[in-house]
Coordinates of C-alpha atoms (C1' of nucleotides) in Angstrom, one line a residue:
Chain A
M5 CA 0.2 0.0 -0.1
P6 CA 2.2 2.5 1.2
E7 CA 4.8 4.0 -1.3
L8 CA 7.5 6.1 -0.3
P9 CA 5.6 9.3 0.4
E10 CA 3.3 7.1 2.7
V11 CA 6.3 5.8 4.4
E12 CA 8.0 9.1 4.9
T13 CA 4.8 10.5 6.1
V14 CA 4.9 7.5 8.7
R15 CA 8.3 8.1 9.5
R16 CA 7.8 11.6 10.3
G17 CA 4.7 11.2 12.5
L18 CA 6.5 8.5 14.6
A19 CA 9.9 10.1 15.1
P20 CA 8.5 12.9 17.9
V21 CA 7.1 10.0 19.9
M22 CA 9.7 7.2 19.4
E23 CA 13.0 9.0 19.1
G24 CA 14.6 8.9 22.5
A25 CA 12.3 6.5 23.9
V26 CA 12.8 3.4 25.4
I27 CA 10.9 0.0 24.4
A28 CA 9.8 -1.4 27.6
R29 CA 8.4 -4.2 25.9
A30 CA 7.7 -5.4 22.1
E31 CA 4.5 -7.3 22.2
L32 CA 4.1 -9.6 19.1
R33 CA 0.3 -10.8 18.8
R34 CA 0.9 -13.5 16.4
P35 CA 4.2 -15.2 15.3
D36 CA 4.3 -13.9 11.7
L37 CA 3.2 -11.3 9.5
R38 CA 4.0 -12.2 5.7
F39 CA 7.2 -14.1 7.2
P40 CA 7.6 -15.5 10.7
F41 CA 9.3 -12.9 13.0
P42 CA 13.0 -13.4 13.5
A43 CA 14.0 -15.6 16.7
G44 CA 14.7 -13.4 19.6
F45 CA 13.0 -10.4 17.9
A46 CA 10.9 -9.2 20.8
E47 CA 13.6 -10.0 23.4
A48 CA 16.3 -7.9 21.2
L49 CA 13.7 -4.9 21.4
A50 CA 13.3 -5.0 25.0
G51 CA 14.9 -2.5 27.1
R52 CA 16.3 -0.4 23.9
R53 CA 16.6 3.0 23.4
V54 CA 15.3 4.3 20.0
I55 CA 18.1 6.6 18.5
S56 CA 16.8 7.6 15.2
L57 CA 13.9 6.7 12.6
G58 CA 14.9 6.2 9.2
R59 CA 13.6 5.2 5.8
R60 CA 15.1 3.4 2.7
A61 CA 12.7 3.3 -0.1
K62 CA 9.7 1.9 1.3
Y63 CA 11.4 0.7 4.4
L64 CA 11.1 2.1 7.7
L65 CA 14.3 1.6 9.8
I66 CA 14.3 1.9 13.5
D67 CA 17.5 2.4 14.8
L68 CA 18.2 1.3 18.5
D69 CA 20.8 1.9 20.9
G70 CA 23.1 -1.2 21.1
G71 CA 23.7 -1.6 17.4
D72 CA 20.4 -3.3 15.9
V73 CA 18.2 -1.9 13.4
V74 CA 14.4 -3.2 12.7
I75 CA 13.6 -3.3 9.4
A76 CA 9.7 -2.9 8.8
H77 CA 7.8 -3.0 5.6
L78 CA 4.1 -1.9 5.4
G79 CA 3.2 -4.4 2.6
M80 CA -0.2 -3.3 1.1
S81 CA -2.3 -2.5 4.1
G82 CA 0.1 -2.1 7.0
S83 CA -0.3 1.4 9.4
F84 CA 1.1 2.6 12.3
R85 CA -0.6 4.5 15.1
V86 CA 0.1 6.0 18.4
A87 CA -2.0 5.2 21.4
G88 CA -1.9 6.3 25.0
P89 CA -1.2 3.7 27.8
R90 CA -3.4 0.5 27.5
D91 CA -6.7 1.2 28.5
E92 CA -8.0 -0.4 32.0
T93 CA -10.1 -3.2 31.9
V94 CA -12.2 -4.4 34.6
P95 CA -11.5 -7.6 36.1
G96 CA -14.7 -10.0 35.6
E97 CA -16.0 -8.0 33.0
F98 CA -17.8 -9.5 30.1
H99 CA -15.4 -10.1 27.1
V100 CA -16.4 -7.7 24.6
P101 CA -15.3 -8.7 21.2
R102 CA -12.7 -6.5 19.6
G103 CA -13.3 -4.3 16.9
K104 CA -12.6 -5.1 13.2
D105 CA -9.7 -3.2 13.3
E106 CA -7.9 -4.2 16.8
R107 CA -7.9 -8.0 15.3
H108 CA -5.1 -6.8 13.1
D109 CA -3.0 -4.9 15.8
H110 CA -0.1 -7.3 15.4
V111 CA 2.7 -5.7 17.1
V112 CA 2.4 -3.5 20.4
L113 CA 5.6 -1.4 21.4
H114 CA 5.2 -0.3 24.8
L115 CA 7.3 2.8 25.0
E116 CA 8.6 4.8 28.0
T117 CA 8.9 8.4 27.1
P118 CA 9.7 11.7 29.0
G119 CA 5.9 12.4 28.8
G120 CA 5.1 9.0 30.1
P121 CA 4.0 5.6 28.7
Q122 CA 2.9 5.3 25.2
R123 CA 2.2 2.6 22.6
V124 CA 3.0 2.6 18.9
I125 CA 1.0 0.0 17.4
Y126 CA 1.2 -1.8 14.1
N127 CA -1.8 -2.9 12.2
D128 CA -2.0 -4.9 9.0
P129 CA -5.2 -6.7 8.0
R130 CA -3.6 -8.3 5.1
R131 CA -0.4 -9.3 6.6
F132 CA 1.5 -8.6 3.6
G133 CA 4.0 -6.5 6.1
F134 CA 7.2 -8.0 7.3
M135 CA 9.9 -6.8 9.9
D136 CA 13.5 -8.2 10.3
L137 CA 16.4 -7.3 12.4
A138 CA 19.7 -6.5 11.1
R139 CA 23.0 -4.5 12.8
R140 CA 23.4 -1.1 11.9
E141 CA 27.0 -1.9 10.7
G142 CA 26.6 -3.2 7.0
L143 CA 22.9 -2.5 6.9
S144 CA 22.5 -1.6 3.3
E145 CA 24.0 -5.2 2.7
H146 CA 21.1 -6.4 4.1
P147 CA 19.1 -9.0 1.7
Y148 CA 16.0 -6.7 1.5
L149 CA 18.0 -3.4 1.0
R150 CA 21.4 -4.5 -0.8
E151 CA 19.6 -4.4 -4.3
L152 CA 17.7 -1.3 -4.0
G153 CA 18.0 1.6 -6.4
I154 CA 18.3 5.2 -6.0
E155 CA 16.1 7.2 -3.9
P156 CA 13.8 9.8 -6.1
T157 CA 14.4 12.4 -3.3
G158 CA 16.9 15.3 -3.0
N159 CA 19.5 15.4 -5.8
A160 CA 20.4 11.9 -5.9
L161 CA 18.3 10.9 -9.2
D162 CA 19.4 12.6 -12.6
A163 CA 18.6 11.5 -16.1
A164 CA 22.2 9.7 -16.3
Y165 CA 21.2 7.4 -13.8
L166 CA 18.3 6.4 -15.2
A167 CA 19.8 6.4 -18.6
A168 CA 22.2 3.8 -17.6
R169 CA 19.3 1.8 -15.9
L170 CA 16.9 1.8 -18.9
R171 CA 19.6 1.6 -21.8
G172 CA 18.7 -1.3 -24.1
R173 CA 15.8 -2.4 -22.3
S174 CA 12.6 -3.7 -23.9
Q175 CA 10.7 -3.7 -20.6
P176 CA 7.5 -1.5 -20.8
L177 CA 8.1 1.8 -19.0
K178 CA 5.8 1.4 -16.0
A179 CA 7.3 -2.2 -15.4
A180 CA 10.8 -0.4 -15.1
L181 CA 10.0 2.3 -12.9
L182 CA 8.0 0.0 -10.8
D183 CA 11.2 -2.2 -10.3
Q184 CA 12.7 -1.3 -7.0
K185 CA 16.1 -1.8 -8.6
T186 CA 15.4 1.0 -10.6
I187 CA 14.4 3.6 -8.5
A188 CA 13.3 2.7 -4.6
G189 CA 10.3 3.7 -3.4
L190 CA 8.0 4.3 -6.5
G191 CA 4.6 2.3 -6.4
N192 CA 1.8 2.0 -8.7
I193 CA 0.1 5.6 -7.8
Y194 CA 3.3 7.6 -8.3
V195 CA 4.3 5.5 -11.2
C196 CA 0.8 6.4 -13.1
E197 CA 1.4 9.9 -12.0
A198 CA 5.0 10.7 -13.0
L199 CA 4.2 9.0 -16.6
W200 CA 1.4 11.3 -17.0
R201 CA 3.1 14.3 -15.9
A202 CA 5.9 13.4 -18.5
H203 CA 3.3 12.7 -21.3
L204 CA 5.1 9.5 -21.6
S205 CA 3.1 6.1 -22.2
P206 CA 3.5 3.4 -19.7
E207 CA 4.0 1.0 -22.8
R208 CA 7.0 2.6 -24.1
A209 CA 9.9 0.4 -24.4
A210 CA 12.0 1.8 -21.7
G211 CA 15.0 1.8 -23.7
T212 CA 13.6 4.3 -26.2
L213 CA 14.3 7.1 -23.9
V214 CA 18.0 6.5 -24.4
T215 CA 20.0 7.3 -27.3
A216 CA 22.3 4.7 -28.9
A217 CA 25.3 6.3 -27.7
G218 CA 23.8 5.8 -24.0
K219 CA 22.7 9.6 -23.4
P220 CA 19.3 10.7 -22.0
R221 CA 16.7 11.5 -24.4
R222 CA 15.0 15.0 -23.7
E223 CA 11.9 12.7 -22.7
L224 CA 14.1 11.3 -20.0
L225 CA 15.0 14.7 -18.5
T226 CA 11.1 15.0 -18.6
L227 CA 10.8 12.1 -16.8
T228 CA 13.0 12.4 -14.3
D229 CA 11.8 16.1 -13.2
A230 CA 8.3 14.6 -13.2
I231 CA 9.3 11.5 -10.9
R232 CA 11.1 14.0 -8.4
A233 CA 8.2 16.6 -8.5
V234 CA 5.4 13.9 -8.0
I235 CA 7.5 12.6 -5.0
A236 CA 8.1 15.9 -3.3
D237 CA 4.6 17.1 -4.1
A238 CA 3.1 14.0 -2.4
I239 CA 5.5 14.0 0.6
E240 CA 4.4 17.7 1.2
A241 CA 0.9 16.7 1.0
G242 CA 1.4 14.0 3.6
G243 CA 1.1 11.0 1.3
S244 CA -2.2 9.7 0.0
T245 CA -5.0 8.2 2.2
L246 CA -6.8 5.5 0.4
R247 CA -9.3 3.1 2.2
D248 CA -8.1 2.5 5.5
H249 CA -5.0 3.8 5.6
I250 CA -4.2 6.5 8.3
R251 CA -1.4 8.3 9.4
A252 CA 0.5 7.7 12.5
D253 CA -1.1 10.6 14.3
G254 CA -4.5 9.2 13.1
S255 CA -4.7 12.3 10.4
L256 CA -5.4 11.9 6.7
G257 CA -2.8 12.5 3.8
Y258 CA -4.5 14.5 0.9
F259 CA -2.3 14.2 -2.0
Q260 CA -5.3 11.6 -3.3
H261 CA -7.0 14.7 -4.3
S262 CA -4.0 15.7 -6.4
F263 CA -4.1 12.6 -8.6
S264 CA -4.6 13.3 -12.2
V265 CA -4.9 9.7 -13.5
Y266 CA -4.8 7.2 -10.7
D267 CA -8.2 5.6 -10.2
R268 CA -9.9 8.1 -12.4
E269 CA -10.9 5.7 -15.2
G270 CA -13.4 7.4 -17.7
E271 CA -12.4 10.8 -16.4
A272 CA -11.4 13.9 -18.5
C273 CA -7.6 14.0 -19.0
R274 CA -6.3 17.0 -16.8
T275 CA -3.9 17.9 -19.0
P276 CA -4.7 21.4 -20.3
G277 CA -6.2 21.2 -24.1
C278 CA -6.1 17.4 -24.2
G279 CA -9.4 16.7 -24.2
G280 CA -8.6 12.6 -23.8
T281 CA -10.0 10.5 -21.4
V282 CA -8.4 8.6 -18.8
N283 CA -8.4 4.6 -19.2
R284 CA -7.1 1.7 -17.2
I285 CA -5.0 -1.3 -18.8
V286 CA -3.2 -4.1 -17.0
Q287 CA 0.3 -4.5 -17.0
S288 CA 2.2 -7.3 -15.3
G289 CA -1.1 -7.9 -13.4
R290 CA -1.5 -4.4 -12.0
S291 CA -3.9 -1.7 -13.0
T292 CA -2.3 1.2 -15.2
F293 CA -4.2 4.5 -15.5
R294 CA -3.3 6.8 -18.4
C295 CA -4.5 9.0 -21.0
V296 CA -3.9 7.6 -24.9
A297 CA -4.2 10.9 -26.3
C298 CA -1.7 12.8 -24.5
Q299 CA 0.9 10.0 -23.2
K300 CA 3.1 8.8 -25.8
Chain B
dC9 C1' 19.8 -13.2 -18.1
dC10 C1' 14.6 -11.7 -18.9
dT11 C1' 9.6 -11.2 -18.1
dT12 C1' 5.5 -13.0 -16.7
dG13 C1' 2.1 -15.0 -13.5
dA14 C1' 0.8 -17.0 -9.0
dA15 C1' 0.7 -16.7 -4.3
dC16 C1' 0.6 -14.5 0.0
dC17 C1' -4.0 -12.3 2.9
dT18 C1' -8.4 -9.8 4.1
dG19 C1' -12.1 -6.6 3.1
dG20 C1' -14.8 -3.7 0.6
dG21 C1' -17.8 -2.9 -3.7
dC22 C1' -20.8 -4.4 -7.1
dG23 C1' -24.2 -7.2 -9.9
dC24 C1' -27.2 -10.6 -9.5
Chain C
dT24 C1' -29.9 -10.2 2.8
dG25 C1' -26.6 -13.3 0.6
dC26 C1' -23.0 -14.9 -2.4
dG27 C1' -19.6 -14.8 -5.8
dC28 C1' -16.6 -12.3 -8.2
dC29 C1' -13.4 -8.4 -9.2
dC30 C1' -10.3 -5.2 -7.1
dA31 C1' -6.7 -3.0 -3.8
dG32 C1' -0.8 1.1 -2.3
dG33 C1' 3.9 -5.0 -2.8
dT34 C1' 7.4 -8.3 -2.6
dT35 C1' 8.9 -13.1 -3.6
dC36 C1' 9.3 -17.2 -6.0
dA37 C1' 8.6 -20.4 -9.7
dA38 C1' 8.0 -21.1 -14.5
dG39 C1' 8.4 -20.0 -19.4

DNA sequence: CCTTGAACCTGGGCGC
DNA sequence: TGCGCCCAGGTTCAAG
């Protein structure tokens, strides 16, 4: 679910609560998410102080004193929320079935913070998320992180990098950009949006944006700018709130109101003067939204 | 090596 | 109201 802007929004929401706090106890309410929690996971977290919260691509990184780092991926439906201390329960009280949401609270971090006890709760109905533990040293060589491409934030991403990555590839642009080894953190929404902004067809062979000499064509410069802009805009808007995804503080991101093509099948293309209609196709099993009239 | 498709899960929306 | 089908922000395997 969450793409880079959503994970970054989660990171920013959790940081004020978690950084400097001590994890008194990590409560695992089931043995696995998508994969089993690693052996000794809860024990490794207990008593550790959170140094900082980081992010790489769509992974949240919880840096602990002692040198361990929690690597967390939210899958399609994962979310974190902050709650106060556990509600008091009355002994002997009739057991009230938990609400639908709480059934999917799989991990509870019980924190001691300067402001008192807090809980950070990971909820994930589909359980496509996963968590692992790694050492800070050599973190970038962890199997989940090792092959990730460049971040689309800041100044790191440029057309020369993309040219080198896309050169000679016959794969559709959509698939190439979705590949985390190309650009780390793009997902279905932001790839569709970036291609629309750049007026490029998701079906274009990726290699056609590169000259025979390996130089980026003008279109690739446009695409590079579009990717950086859409990610920056989405982060600034606090990400997108779709369906049940909420931010750590319970508020809603609002970038979904800025979608130009994603989930807008049948609607008018927003490119000024275009007059086309957004349609939906399926590429490698996933929906692509685009305007045939202006995306070439 | 490359690419596609299925699998992993639950829940919401829709048509009948 | 109920049932079946399709769809959903991602990643990892297996197979071609």
